[in-house]
XYZ file of C-alpha atoms in Angstrom:
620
model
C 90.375 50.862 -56.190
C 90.377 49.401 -52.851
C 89.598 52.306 -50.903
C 86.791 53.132 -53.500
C 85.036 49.727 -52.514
C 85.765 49.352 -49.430
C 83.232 52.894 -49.277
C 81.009 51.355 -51.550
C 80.607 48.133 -49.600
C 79.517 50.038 -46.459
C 76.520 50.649 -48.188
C 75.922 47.481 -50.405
C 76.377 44.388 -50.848
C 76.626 44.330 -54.489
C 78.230 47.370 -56.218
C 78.138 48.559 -59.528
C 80.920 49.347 -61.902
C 79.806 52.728 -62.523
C 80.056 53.451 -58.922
C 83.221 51.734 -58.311
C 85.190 53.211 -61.636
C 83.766 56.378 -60.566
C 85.079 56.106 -56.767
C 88.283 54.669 -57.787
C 89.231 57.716 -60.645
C 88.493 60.536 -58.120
C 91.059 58.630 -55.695
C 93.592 57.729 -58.274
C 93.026 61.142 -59.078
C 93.936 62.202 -55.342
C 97.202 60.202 -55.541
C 98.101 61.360 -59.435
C 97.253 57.843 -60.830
C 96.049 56.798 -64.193
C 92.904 54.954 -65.197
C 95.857 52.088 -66.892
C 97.031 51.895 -62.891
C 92.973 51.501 -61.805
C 92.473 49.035 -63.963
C 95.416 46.692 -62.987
C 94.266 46.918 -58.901
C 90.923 45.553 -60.126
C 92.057 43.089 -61.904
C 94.500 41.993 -59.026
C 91.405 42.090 -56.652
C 89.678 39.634 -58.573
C 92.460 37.466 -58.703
C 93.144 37.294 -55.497
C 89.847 36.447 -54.667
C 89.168 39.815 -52.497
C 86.468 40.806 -54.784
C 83.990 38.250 -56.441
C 82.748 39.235 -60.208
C 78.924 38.664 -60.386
C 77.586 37.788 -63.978
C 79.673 38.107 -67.327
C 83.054 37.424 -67.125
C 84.728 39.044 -70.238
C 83.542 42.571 -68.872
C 82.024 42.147 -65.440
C 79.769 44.995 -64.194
C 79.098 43.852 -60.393
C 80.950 42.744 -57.543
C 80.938 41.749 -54.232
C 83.588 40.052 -51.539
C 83.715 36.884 -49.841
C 82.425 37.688 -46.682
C 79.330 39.521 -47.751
C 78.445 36.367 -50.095
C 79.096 33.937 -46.784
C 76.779 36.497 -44.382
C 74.299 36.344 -47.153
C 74.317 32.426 -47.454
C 74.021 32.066 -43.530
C 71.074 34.527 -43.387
C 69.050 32.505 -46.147
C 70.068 28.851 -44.416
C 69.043 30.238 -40.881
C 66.087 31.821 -42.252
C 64.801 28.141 -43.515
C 63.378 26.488 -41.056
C 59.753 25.342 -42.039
C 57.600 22.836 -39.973
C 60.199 23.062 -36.952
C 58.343 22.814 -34.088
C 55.245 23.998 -32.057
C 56.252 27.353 -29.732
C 52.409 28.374 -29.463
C 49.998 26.223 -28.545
C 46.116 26.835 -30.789
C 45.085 27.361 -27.131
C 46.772 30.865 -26.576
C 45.694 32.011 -30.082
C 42.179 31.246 -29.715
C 42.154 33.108 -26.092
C 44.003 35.823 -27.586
C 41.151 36.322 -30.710
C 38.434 35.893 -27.839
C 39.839 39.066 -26.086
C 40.731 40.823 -28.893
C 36.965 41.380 -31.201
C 38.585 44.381 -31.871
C 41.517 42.620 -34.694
C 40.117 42.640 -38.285
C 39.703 39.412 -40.459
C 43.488 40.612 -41.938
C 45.073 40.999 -38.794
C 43.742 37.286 -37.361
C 44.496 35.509 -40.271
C 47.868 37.168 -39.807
C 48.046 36.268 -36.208
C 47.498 32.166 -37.200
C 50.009 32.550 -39.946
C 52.775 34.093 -37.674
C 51.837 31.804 -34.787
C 53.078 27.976 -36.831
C 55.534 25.602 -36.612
C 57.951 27.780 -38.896
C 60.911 28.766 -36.694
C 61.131 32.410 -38.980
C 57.542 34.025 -39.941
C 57.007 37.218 -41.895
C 54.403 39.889 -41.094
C 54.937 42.311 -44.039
C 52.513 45.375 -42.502
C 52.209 48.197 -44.553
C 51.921 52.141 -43.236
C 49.113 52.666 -40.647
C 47.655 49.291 -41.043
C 47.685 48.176 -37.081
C 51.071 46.442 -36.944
C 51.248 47.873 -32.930
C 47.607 46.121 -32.662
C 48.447 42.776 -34.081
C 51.923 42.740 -32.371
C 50.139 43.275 -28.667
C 48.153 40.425 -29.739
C 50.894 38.251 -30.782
C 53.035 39.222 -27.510
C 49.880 37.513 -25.478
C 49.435 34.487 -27.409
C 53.714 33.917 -26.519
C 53.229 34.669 -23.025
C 49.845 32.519 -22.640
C 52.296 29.681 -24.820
C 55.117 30.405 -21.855
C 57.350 32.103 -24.062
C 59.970 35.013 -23.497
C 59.557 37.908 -25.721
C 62.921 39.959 -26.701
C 62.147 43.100 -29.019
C 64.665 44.147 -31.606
C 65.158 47.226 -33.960
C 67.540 48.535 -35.976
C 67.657 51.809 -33.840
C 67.244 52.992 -30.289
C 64.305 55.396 -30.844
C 62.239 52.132 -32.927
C 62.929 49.569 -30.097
C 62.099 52.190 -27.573
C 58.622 52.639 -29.626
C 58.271 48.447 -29.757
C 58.812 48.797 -26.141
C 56.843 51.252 -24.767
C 53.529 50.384 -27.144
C 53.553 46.357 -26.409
C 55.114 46.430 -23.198
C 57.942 43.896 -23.911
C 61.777 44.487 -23.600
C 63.482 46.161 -26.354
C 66.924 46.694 -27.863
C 68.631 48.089 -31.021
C 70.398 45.426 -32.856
C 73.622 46.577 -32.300
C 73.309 46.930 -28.717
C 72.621 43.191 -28.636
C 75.083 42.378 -30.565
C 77.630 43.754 -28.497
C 76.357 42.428 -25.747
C 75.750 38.928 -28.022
C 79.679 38.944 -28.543
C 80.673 39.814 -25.005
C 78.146 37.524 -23.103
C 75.556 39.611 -21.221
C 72.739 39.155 -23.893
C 69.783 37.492 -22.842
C 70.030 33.978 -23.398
C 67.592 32.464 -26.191
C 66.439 29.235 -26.007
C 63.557 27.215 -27.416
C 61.054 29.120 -24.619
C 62.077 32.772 -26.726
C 60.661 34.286 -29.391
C 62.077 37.345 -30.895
C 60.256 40.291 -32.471
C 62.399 42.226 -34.884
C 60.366 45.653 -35.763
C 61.211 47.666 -38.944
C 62.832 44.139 -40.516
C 62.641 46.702 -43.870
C 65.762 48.549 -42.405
C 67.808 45.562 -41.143
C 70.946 45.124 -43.152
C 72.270 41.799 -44.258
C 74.779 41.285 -41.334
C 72.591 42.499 -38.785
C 69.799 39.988 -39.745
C 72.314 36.698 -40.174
C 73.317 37.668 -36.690
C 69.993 37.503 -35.118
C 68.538 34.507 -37.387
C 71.400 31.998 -36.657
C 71.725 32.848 -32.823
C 67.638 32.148 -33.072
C 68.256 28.939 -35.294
C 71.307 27.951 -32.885
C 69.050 28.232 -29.746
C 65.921 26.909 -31.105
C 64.266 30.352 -31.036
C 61.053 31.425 -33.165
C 61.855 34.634 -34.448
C 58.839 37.065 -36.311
C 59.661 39.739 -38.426
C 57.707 42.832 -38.691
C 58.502 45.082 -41.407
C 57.977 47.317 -44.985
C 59.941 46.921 -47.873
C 58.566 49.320 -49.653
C 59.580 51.843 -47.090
C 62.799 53.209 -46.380
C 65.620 50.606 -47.079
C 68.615 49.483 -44.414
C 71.364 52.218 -44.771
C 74.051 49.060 -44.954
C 73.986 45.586 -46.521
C 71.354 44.506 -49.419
C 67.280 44.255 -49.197
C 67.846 41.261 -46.377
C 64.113 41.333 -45.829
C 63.693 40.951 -49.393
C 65.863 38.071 -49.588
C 64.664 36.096 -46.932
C 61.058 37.086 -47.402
C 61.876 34.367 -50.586
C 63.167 31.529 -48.400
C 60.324 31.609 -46.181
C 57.082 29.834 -47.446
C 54.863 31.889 -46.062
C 54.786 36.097 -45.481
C 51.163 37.339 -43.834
C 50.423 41.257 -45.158
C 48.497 43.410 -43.352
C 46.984 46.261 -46.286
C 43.919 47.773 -45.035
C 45.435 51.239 -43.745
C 44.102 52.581 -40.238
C 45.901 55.673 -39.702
C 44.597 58.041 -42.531
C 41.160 59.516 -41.824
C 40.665 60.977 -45.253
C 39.102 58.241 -47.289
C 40.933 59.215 -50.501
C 44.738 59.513 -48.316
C 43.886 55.810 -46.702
C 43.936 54.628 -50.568
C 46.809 56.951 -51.755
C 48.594 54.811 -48.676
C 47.281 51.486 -50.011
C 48.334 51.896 -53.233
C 51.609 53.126 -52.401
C 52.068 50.503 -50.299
C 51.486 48.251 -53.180
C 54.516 50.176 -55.054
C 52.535 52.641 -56.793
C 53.952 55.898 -55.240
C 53.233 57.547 -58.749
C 49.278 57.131 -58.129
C 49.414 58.128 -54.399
C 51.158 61.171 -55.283
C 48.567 61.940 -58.370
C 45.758 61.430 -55.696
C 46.924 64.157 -53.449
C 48.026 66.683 -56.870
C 44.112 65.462 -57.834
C 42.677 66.929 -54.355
C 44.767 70.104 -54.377
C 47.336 69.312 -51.891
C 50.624 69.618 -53.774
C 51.791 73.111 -54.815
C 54.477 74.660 -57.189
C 56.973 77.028 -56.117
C 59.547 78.939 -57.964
C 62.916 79.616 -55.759
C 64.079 77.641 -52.714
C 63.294 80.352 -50.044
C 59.706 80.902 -51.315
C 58.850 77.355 -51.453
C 60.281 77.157 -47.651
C 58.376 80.163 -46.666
C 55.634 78.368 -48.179
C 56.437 75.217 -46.486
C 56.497 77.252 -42.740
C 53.065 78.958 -43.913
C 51.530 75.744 -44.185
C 53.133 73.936 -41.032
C 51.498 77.056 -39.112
C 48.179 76.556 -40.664
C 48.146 72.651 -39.962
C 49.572 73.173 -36.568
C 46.323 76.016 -35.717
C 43.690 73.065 -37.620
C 45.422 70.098 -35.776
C 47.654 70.970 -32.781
C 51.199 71.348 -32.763
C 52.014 67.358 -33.818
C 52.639 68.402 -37.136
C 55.865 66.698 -39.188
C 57.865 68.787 -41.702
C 59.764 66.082 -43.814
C 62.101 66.909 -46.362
C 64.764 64.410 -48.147
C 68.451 66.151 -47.441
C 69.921 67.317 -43.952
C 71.005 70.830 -45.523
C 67.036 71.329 -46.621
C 66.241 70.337 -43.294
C 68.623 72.672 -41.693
C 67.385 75.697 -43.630
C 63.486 74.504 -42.717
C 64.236 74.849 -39.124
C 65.731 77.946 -38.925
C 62.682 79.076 -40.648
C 60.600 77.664 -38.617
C 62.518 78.813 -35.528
C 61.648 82.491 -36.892
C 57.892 81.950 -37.296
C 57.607 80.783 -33.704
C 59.734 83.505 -32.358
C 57.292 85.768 -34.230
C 53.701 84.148 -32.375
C 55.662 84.936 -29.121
C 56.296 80.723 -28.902
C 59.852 81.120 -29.094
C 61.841 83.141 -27.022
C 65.234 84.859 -28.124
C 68.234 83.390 -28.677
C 70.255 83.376 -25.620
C 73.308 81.153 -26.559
C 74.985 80.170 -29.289
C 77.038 76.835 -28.803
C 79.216 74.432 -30.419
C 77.676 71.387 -31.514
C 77.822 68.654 -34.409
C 75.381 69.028 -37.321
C 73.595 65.927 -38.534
C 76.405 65.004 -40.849
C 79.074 65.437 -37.714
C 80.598 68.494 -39.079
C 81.464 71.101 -36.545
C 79.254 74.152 -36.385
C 77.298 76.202 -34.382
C 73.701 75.877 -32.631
C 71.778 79.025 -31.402
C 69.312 77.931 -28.616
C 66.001 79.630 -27.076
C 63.851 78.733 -24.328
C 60.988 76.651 -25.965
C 63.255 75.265 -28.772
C 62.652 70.956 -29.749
C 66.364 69.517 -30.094
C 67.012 66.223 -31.579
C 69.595 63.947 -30.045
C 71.658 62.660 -32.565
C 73.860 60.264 -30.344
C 73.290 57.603 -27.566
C 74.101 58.927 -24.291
C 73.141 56.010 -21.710
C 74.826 58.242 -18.454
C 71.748 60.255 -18.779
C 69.037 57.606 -20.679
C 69.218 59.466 -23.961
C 69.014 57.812 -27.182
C 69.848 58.778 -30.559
C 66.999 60.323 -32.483
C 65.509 61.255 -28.970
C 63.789 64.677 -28.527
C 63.346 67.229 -26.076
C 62.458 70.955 -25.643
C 64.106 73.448 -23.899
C 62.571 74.857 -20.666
C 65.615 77.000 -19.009
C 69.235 78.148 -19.967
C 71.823 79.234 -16.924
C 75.352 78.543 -15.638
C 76.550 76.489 -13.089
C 79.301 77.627 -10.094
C 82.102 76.265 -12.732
C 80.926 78.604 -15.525
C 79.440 76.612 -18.012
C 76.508 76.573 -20.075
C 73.642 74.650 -18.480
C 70.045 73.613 -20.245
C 66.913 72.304 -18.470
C 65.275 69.775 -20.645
C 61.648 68.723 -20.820
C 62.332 64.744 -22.374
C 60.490 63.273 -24.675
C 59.527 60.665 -21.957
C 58.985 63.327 -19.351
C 61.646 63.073 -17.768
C 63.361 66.572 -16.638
C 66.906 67.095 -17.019
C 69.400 69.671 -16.033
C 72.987 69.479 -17.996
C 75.833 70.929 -18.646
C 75.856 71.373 -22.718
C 79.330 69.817 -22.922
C 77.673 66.513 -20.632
C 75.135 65.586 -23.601
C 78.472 64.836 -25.529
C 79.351 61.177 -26.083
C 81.730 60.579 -23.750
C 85.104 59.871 -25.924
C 87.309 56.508 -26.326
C 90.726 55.042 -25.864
C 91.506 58.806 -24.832
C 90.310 60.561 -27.874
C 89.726 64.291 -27.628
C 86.299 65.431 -26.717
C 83.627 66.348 -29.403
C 81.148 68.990 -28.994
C 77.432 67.462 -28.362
C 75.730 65.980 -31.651
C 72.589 68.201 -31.384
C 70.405 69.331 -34.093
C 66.873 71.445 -34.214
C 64.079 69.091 -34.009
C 61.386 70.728 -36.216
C 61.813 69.448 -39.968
C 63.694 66.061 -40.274
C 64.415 63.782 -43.396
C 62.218 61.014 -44.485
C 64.788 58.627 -42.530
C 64.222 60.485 -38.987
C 60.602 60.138 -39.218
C 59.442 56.759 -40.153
C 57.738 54.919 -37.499
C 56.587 58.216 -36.312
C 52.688 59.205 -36.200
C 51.030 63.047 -36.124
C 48.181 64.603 -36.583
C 49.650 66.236 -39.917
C 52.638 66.912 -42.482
C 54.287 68.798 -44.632
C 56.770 67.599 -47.117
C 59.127 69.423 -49.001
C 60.696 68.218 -52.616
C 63.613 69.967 -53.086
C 66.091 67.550 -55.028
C 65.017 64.496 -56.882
C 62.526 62.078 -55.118
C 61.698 58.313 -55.408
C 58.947 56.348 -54.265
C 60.005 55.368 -50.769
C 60.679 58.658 -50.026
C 57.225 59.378 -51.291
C 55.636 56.732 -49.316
C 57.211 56.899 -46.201
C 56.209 61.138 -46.110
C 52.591 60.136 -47.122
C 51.970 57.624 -44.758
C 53.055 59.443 -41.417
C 49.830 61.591 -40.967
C 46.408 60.774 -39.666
C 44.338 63.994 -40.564
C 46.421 65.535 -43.524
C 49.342 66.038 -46.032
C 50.262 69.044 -48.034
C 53.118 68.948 -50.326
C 55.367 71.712 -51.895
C 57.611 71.357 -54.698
C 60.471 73.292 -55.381
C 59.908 74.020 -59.220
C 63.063 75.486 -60.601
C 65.033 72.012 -60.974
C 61.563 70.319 -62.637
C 61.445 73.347 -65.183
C 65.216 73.106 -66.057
C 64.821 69.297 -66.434
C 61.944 69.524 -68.818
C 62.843 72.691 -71.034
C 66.374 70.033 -71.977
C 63.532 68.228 -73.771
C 61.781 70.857 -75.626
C 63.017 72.465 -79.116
C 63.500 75.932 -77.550
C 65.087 75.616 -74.077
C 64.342 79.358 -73.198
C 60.933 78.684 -73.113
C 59.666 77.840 -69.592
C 58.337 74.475 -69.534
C 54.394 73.995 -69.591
C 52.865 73.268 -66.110
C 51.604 69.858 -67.345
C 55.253 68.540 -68.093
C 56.561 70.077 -64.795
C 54.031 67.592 -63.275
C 54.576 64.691 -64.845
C 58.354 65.014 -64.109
C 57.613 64.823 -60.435
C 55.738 61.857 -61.094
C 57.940 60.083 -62.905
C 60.457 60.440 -60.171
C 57.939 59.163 -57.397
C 57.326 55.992 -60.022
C 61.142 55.154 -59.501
C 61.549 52.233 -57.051
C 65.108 51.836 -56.442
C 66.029 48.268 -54.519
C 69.648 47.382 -53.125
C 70.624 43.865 -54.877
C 71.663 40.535 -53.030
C 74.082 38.943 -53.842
C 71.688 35.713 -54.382
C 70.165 37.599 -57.326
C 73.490 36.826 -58.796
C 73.606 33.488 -58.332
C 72.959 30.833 -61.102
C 72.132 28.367 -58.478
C 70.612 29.833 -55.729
C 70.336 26.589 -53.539
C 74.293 25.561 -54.208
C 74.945 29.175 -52.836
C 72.727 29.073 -49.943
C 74.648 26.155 -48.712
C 78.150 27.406 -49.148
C 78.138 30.994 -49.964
C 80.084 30.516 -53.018
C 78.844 32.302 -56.353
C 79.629 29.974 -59.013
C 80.103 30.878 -62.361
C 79.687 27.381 -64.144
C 78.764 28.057 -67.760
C 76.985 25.238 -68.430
C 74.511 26.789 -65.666
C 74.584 30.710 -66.490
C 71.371 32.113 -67.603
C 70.699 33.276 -71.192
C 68.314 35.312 -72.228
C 65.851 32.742 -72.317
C 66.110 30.930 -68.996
C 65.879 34.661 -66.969
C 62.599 34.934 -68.954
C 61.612 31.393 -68.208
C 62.593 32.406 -64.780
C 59.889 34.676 -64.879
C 57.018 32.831 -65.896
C 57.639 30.533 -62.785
C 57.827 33.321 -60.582
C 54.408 34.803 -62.507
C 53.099 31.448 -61.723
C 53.994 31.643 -58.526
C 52.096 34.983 -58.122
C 49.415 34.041 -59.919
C 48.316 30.545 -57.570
C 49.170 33.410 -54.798
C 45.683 35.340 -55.669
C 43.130 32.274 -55.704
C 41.818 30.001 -58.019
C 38.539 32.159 -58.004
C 41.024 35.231 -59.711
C 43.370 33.191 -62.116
C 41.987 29.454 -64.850
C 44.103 27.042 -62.669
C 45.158 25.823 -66.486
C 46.789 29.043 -66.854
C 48.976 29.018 -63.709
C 49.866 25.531 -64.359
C 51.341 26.045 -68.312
C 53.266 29.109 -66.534
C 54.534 26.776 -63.872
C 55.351 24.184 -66.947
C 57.147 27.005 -68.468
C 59.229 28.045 -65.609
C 61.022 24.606 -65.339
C 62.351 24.254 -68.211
C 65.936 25.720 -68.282
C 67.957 24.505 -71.166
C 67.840 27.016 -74.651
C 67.311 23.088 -76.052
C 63.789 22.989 -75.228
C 62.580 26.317 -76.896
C 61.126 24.376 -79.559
C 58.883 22.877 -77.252
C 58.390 25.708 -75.231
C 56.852 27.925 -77.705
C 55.040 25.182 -79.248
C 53.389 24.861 -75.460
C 52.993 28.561 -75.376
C 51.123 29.230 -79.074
C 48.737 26.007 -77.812
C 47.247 27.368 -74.733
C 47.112 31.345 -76.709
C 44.946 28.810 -79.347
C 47.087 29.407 -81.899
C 48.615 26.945 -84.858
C 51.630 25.324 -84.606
C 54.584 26.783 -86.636
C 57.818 26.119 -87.725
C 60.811 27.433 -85.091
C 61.275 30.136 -87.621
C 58.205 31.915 -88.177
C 57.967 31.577 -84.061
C 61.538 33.637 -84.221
C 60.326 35.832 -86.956
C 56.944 36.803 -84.764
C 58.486 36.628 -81.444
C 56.879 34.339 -79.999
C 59.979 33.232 -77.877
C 60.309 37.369 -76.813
C-alpha cells in the first residue's frame, strides 16, 4: 500500500481509491499478499496520520499526506497578497502603451491589470493570442519602474524561449531551486519581479517555492499561463488553485497565430474548453480523416507531413499522444526523406536511451533532427533541445564522433558517448538520452510554433491533448485517426457486434473523447473550510461543517453568481446575480425552507408548502 502511493503521489496530490487499491493489489500481488493484508496497511496509514482521508469517513475514496496539504496551504497564503504595494509606477505603463500602438484593447487592459498593487497577478493567455507581445511590454514597463526581471519555467527549452523572445534572464524552476537551497540564486527583493511562463505546467511544490521566496522578499511575481492546456506532470492544478485566491486574473482570447479564419475560432473555442467544437470545425472543413490499421494511418500521416512540408516549408509538427506512436512516426518519416534524397543512409547504429530511458538502439544519417532528452550544461545543451546532423567520423581514440548543427546555431563536434549526462556519486555511465526529432507527443511540443501540423490519434484522446495539437500551427492542421479502436468501441453498443459500426457513430466517439476535460484535484477542493486550511494546512473533518448535498449546490449558485457579475451588468438583471449571491450564503440544510421559498419568488412562482417543493424538485 505504501509503495502503491508513494507512485501515485508523484503524480498527484489527491489520489483516488481506484488507483490506489489498484496499485496496491498488483504489489501485494508481487509479494504473495492478500487484499485482507492491503486493507490493514491502509488503515494503519490513516492512523498514523501518514495519509489524510479527504471526504466521507465510513468509506473514504481520496487521500492525500501531510506534506502535500501544508505545500498546498503555503502556496494559497503566499499567493494572497492584494493591495501590497506599488512596484510600477502609471508612468512606465503609459510610456510603454505610447510605444507600443501595436497591443490590442485585450492585451492593454491586460497590461494595467498585471501592472497593480497585487504582489501575485494572473495573465491567463490562451494559444496564439500574443502572450510573447504583451510580456515584452510588461518587461519595459518593470525596467522603466527600476525593477529586475527573473524569468522562470517549468523546463529548460520554455525558459530558454522566455529568454530569447523578451530578452530577460531565464531559468527552469528546478534549476533555481537548487540554486535557491544552496545560495547562488539571484537575490529577490522588493526591486524584482518574477515572470513565471507556462504557470499551467507548474506543480504544486514548485509554485509554493517560488510564491513564498517572492512573498518573503517583497517580490511581485506575474504568472503567465493555460490551464486548459497541458497540465503539470507532478502536484495538483496549482494554477487553478491559486488563480481562486487571487482577485483578479486578466485573459488574453483573441487568437493571433491561426491565419485560417475558421482555425483562429476552432482555437478560441477550445480555449474556452470546448475541444469537442474545435475538433467538429476542422471534421466540418475536411481536415480529419479515417484510417483503418495503424501502419496505413502512419503512412497516411507521413503522406500528409510531405505535402504540408512542399505547401509550407519544412516547419511542419507531427504530434501524436504516446512515445511508442511517436517512435514508429519517425522511423517512417526517416524513410520518406531518405527516399527525396534528404536523408542520407544510415551509417551508425548506436546505443542510446529511448524517451522512456529504456536502453535501445539509434540508427543515425547525415541530415537526421535529434532531440536531446537530457541537460548537458558541459556543452550548453538542454533537455528537449534539437539539432541535425551534419557529419559522422571517428576520432584518434576510436570512437564515434557527430558534427551537430544546434538549434541555436551553434556547431558542435562530440564524441556520442560525451552527450551522455555525466553520472553521480560514481554511478556507471548511461548511454546518451537521444531520440529522433521528427514526430513528438503533445507534451514536447507546446510552446512551440510552425507553419503546419499533423496529428495523429492513435489511443484515446482528451481535450488538452486536442487543444494543445490544434493550436501549434499558423497556416494549417490535418488530422488522422486511427479507426480500428473507434469501430471496436462502438460495435460493443450495437445489437450485432459483427457489424462494422456506421461512420456517423465512429465520429461521434472521437468527439466525445475530445469533450473529456480531465483536471488533477487540490487538496483545497476537499476542504470544508477552505480559509481554516489555508492558514494551517490541516483538512478538517468537523461534521457540523461537512457539506451535504445541499450546501455543494448552494456552493454553486455563489460561484454562478460570481460568474455571472464577472460578464457585466449589460449581459446578466443585476437582481438575478444578487438572489444567486443570496443563495450561495446560506449553508445550513435549516434554511431550505427559506431558500426555495426565495428561489420559486424570483422564477414568479406561488409559494408552496416544503412538500410539494420536495415533490417538484424545486430544492434539486
Amino acid at each position: 500500500m505504501a509503495l502503491a502511493a508513494s507512485e501515485l503521489f508523484q503524480n498527484h496530490s489527491v489520489i483516488e481509491r481506484k488507483d490506489l487499491l489498484q496499485g496496491a493489489l498488483e504489489q501485494a500481488g508481487l509479494q504473495e499478499l492478500g487484499p485482507d493484508a492491503v486493507m490493514a496497511e491502509l488503515a494503519e496509514l490513516e492512523r498514523n496520520g501518514a495519509m489524510v482521508v479527504l471526504g466521507d469517513e465510513a468509506r473514504p475514496g481520496r487521500w492525500t499526506t501531510p506534506g502535500i496539504a501544508a505545500s498546498e496551504a503555503a502556496m494559497l497564503r503566499a499567493a494572497e497578497r492584494p493591495e501590497e504595494r506599488d512596484w510600477i509606477t502609471s508612468d512606465a505603463v503609459e510610456l510603454a502603451l505610447t510605444r507600443s500602438p501595436h497591443l490590442s484593447d485585450e492585451q492593454r487592459l491586460a497590461l494595467g491589470q498585471s501592472s497593480g498593487r497585487e504582489g501575485v497577478a494572473i495573465i491567463e493567455a490562451g494559444a496564439g493570442t500574443g502572450k510573447t507581445t504583451l510580456a515584452k511590454a510588461l518587461v519595459e514597463i518593470a525596467r522603466e519602474s527600476g525593477l529586475r526581471v527573473l524569468g522562470l519555467s517549468p523546463s529548460w527549452v520554455a525558459a530558454d524561449e522566455l529568454s530569447s523572445s523578451i530578452g530577460i534572464s531565464a531559468q527552469a524552476i528546478a534549476r533555481w531551486r537548487h540554486d535557491l537551497a544552496s545560495g547562488n540564486a539571484l537575490a529577490l527583493d522588493a526591486a524584482t519581479l518574477i515572470i513565471l511562463d507556462e504557470a499551467g505546467m507548474v506543480g504544486t511544490k514548485d509554485m509554493a517555492v517560488v510564491l513564498t521566496a517572492a512573498r518573503d522578499a517583497g517580490a511581485k511575481v506575474v504568472l503567465l499561463g493555460d490551464r486548459r492546456q497541458l497540465a503539470s506532470v507532478s502536484g495538483a492544478s496549482a494554477l487553478r488553485a491559486v488563480s481562486e485566491v487571487v482577485e483578479r486574473v486578466a485573459t488574453l482570447q483573441n487568437v493571433r497565430r491561426q491565419q485560417i479564419d475558421w482555425q483562429q475560432a476552432a482555437t478560441v473555442v477550445m480555449a474556452q474548453g470546448d475541444a469537442e467544437s474545435g475538433l467538429r470545425a476542422y471534421a466540418d472543413h475536411d481536415r480529419i480523416e479515417f484510417v483503418e490499421g495503424s501502419d496505413q494511418a502512419q503512412d497516411r500521416v507521413i503522406a500528409l507531413w510531405r505535402q504540408q512540408c512542399a505547401e509550407h516549408g519544412e516547419d511542419v509538427l507531427i504530434i501524436t499522444r504516446r512515445n511508442d506512436d511517436a517512435a514508429a512516426l519517425n522511423r517512417k518519416a526517416r524513410q520518406a526523406l531518405r527516399k527525396e534524397g534528404l536523408l542520407g543512409p544510415d551509417l551508425v547504429e548506436l546505443r542510446a536511451l529511448d524517451r522512456k530511458g529504456k536502453p535501445t538502439k539509434i540508427a543515425i544519417a547525415i541530415g537526421d533532427s535529434l532531440r536531446f532528452g537530457e541537460t548537458l550544461p558541459q556543452h550548453g545543451i538542454r533537455n528537449g533541445h534539437r539539432a541535425t546532423v551534419e557529419a559522422i567520423g571517428q576520432n584518434q581514440a576510436g570512437e564515434v564522433t557527430l558534427t551537430l548543427s544546434h538549434q541555436d546555431g551553434r556547431r558542435l563536434e562530440l564524441p556520442w558517448q560525451a552527450l551522455a549526462r555525466e553520472p553521480l556519486f560514481k554511478r556507471k555511465p548511461t548511454p546518451p538520452k537521444i531520440v529522433h526529432a521528427i514526430a513528438g507527443t503533445a507534451y514536447s511540443v507546446q510552446g512551440r510554433t510552425a507553419a503546419a501540423a499533423v496529428l495523429y490519434i492513435a489511443r484515446s484522446t482528451d481535450a488538452r491533448e486536442v487543444y494543445v495539437s490544434l493550436s501549434r500551427h499558423r497556416h494549417d492542421a490535418r488530422i488522422v485517426v486511427e479507426q480500428d479502436r473507434l469501430d471496436a468501441l462502438c460495435r460493443l453498443r450495437q445489437a450485432d457486434s459483427r457489424m462494422p459500426a456506421p461512420a456517423q457513430a465512429i465520429r461521434e466517439r472521437l468527439f466525445s473523447e475530445a469533450a473529456q476535460y480531465w483536471e488533477k484535484t487540490n487538496v483545497v477542493d476537499h476542504a470544508d473550510d477552505r480559509i481554516a486550511f489555508i492558514a494551517d494546512g490541516i483538512v478538517r473533518r468537523d461534521v457540523a461543517q461537512k457539506l451535504t448535498w445541499t450546501s455543494r449546490a448552494l456552493r454553486s449558485l455563489q460561484r454562478l453568481g460570481d460568474a455571472l457579475r464577472s460578464l457585466g451588468p449589460d449581459r446578466w438583471p443585476a437582481r438575478l446575480v444578487k438572489a444567486v449571491r443570496a443563495l450561495g450564503s446560506a449553508w445550513e440544510v435549516q434554511v431550505s425552507n427559506e431558500i426555495a421559498g426565495r428561489v420559486s419568488g424570483h422564477l414568479d412562482r406561488n409559494q408552496m408548502d416544503l412538500a410539494q417543493r420536495r415533490s417538484q424538485g424545486i430544492e434539486r
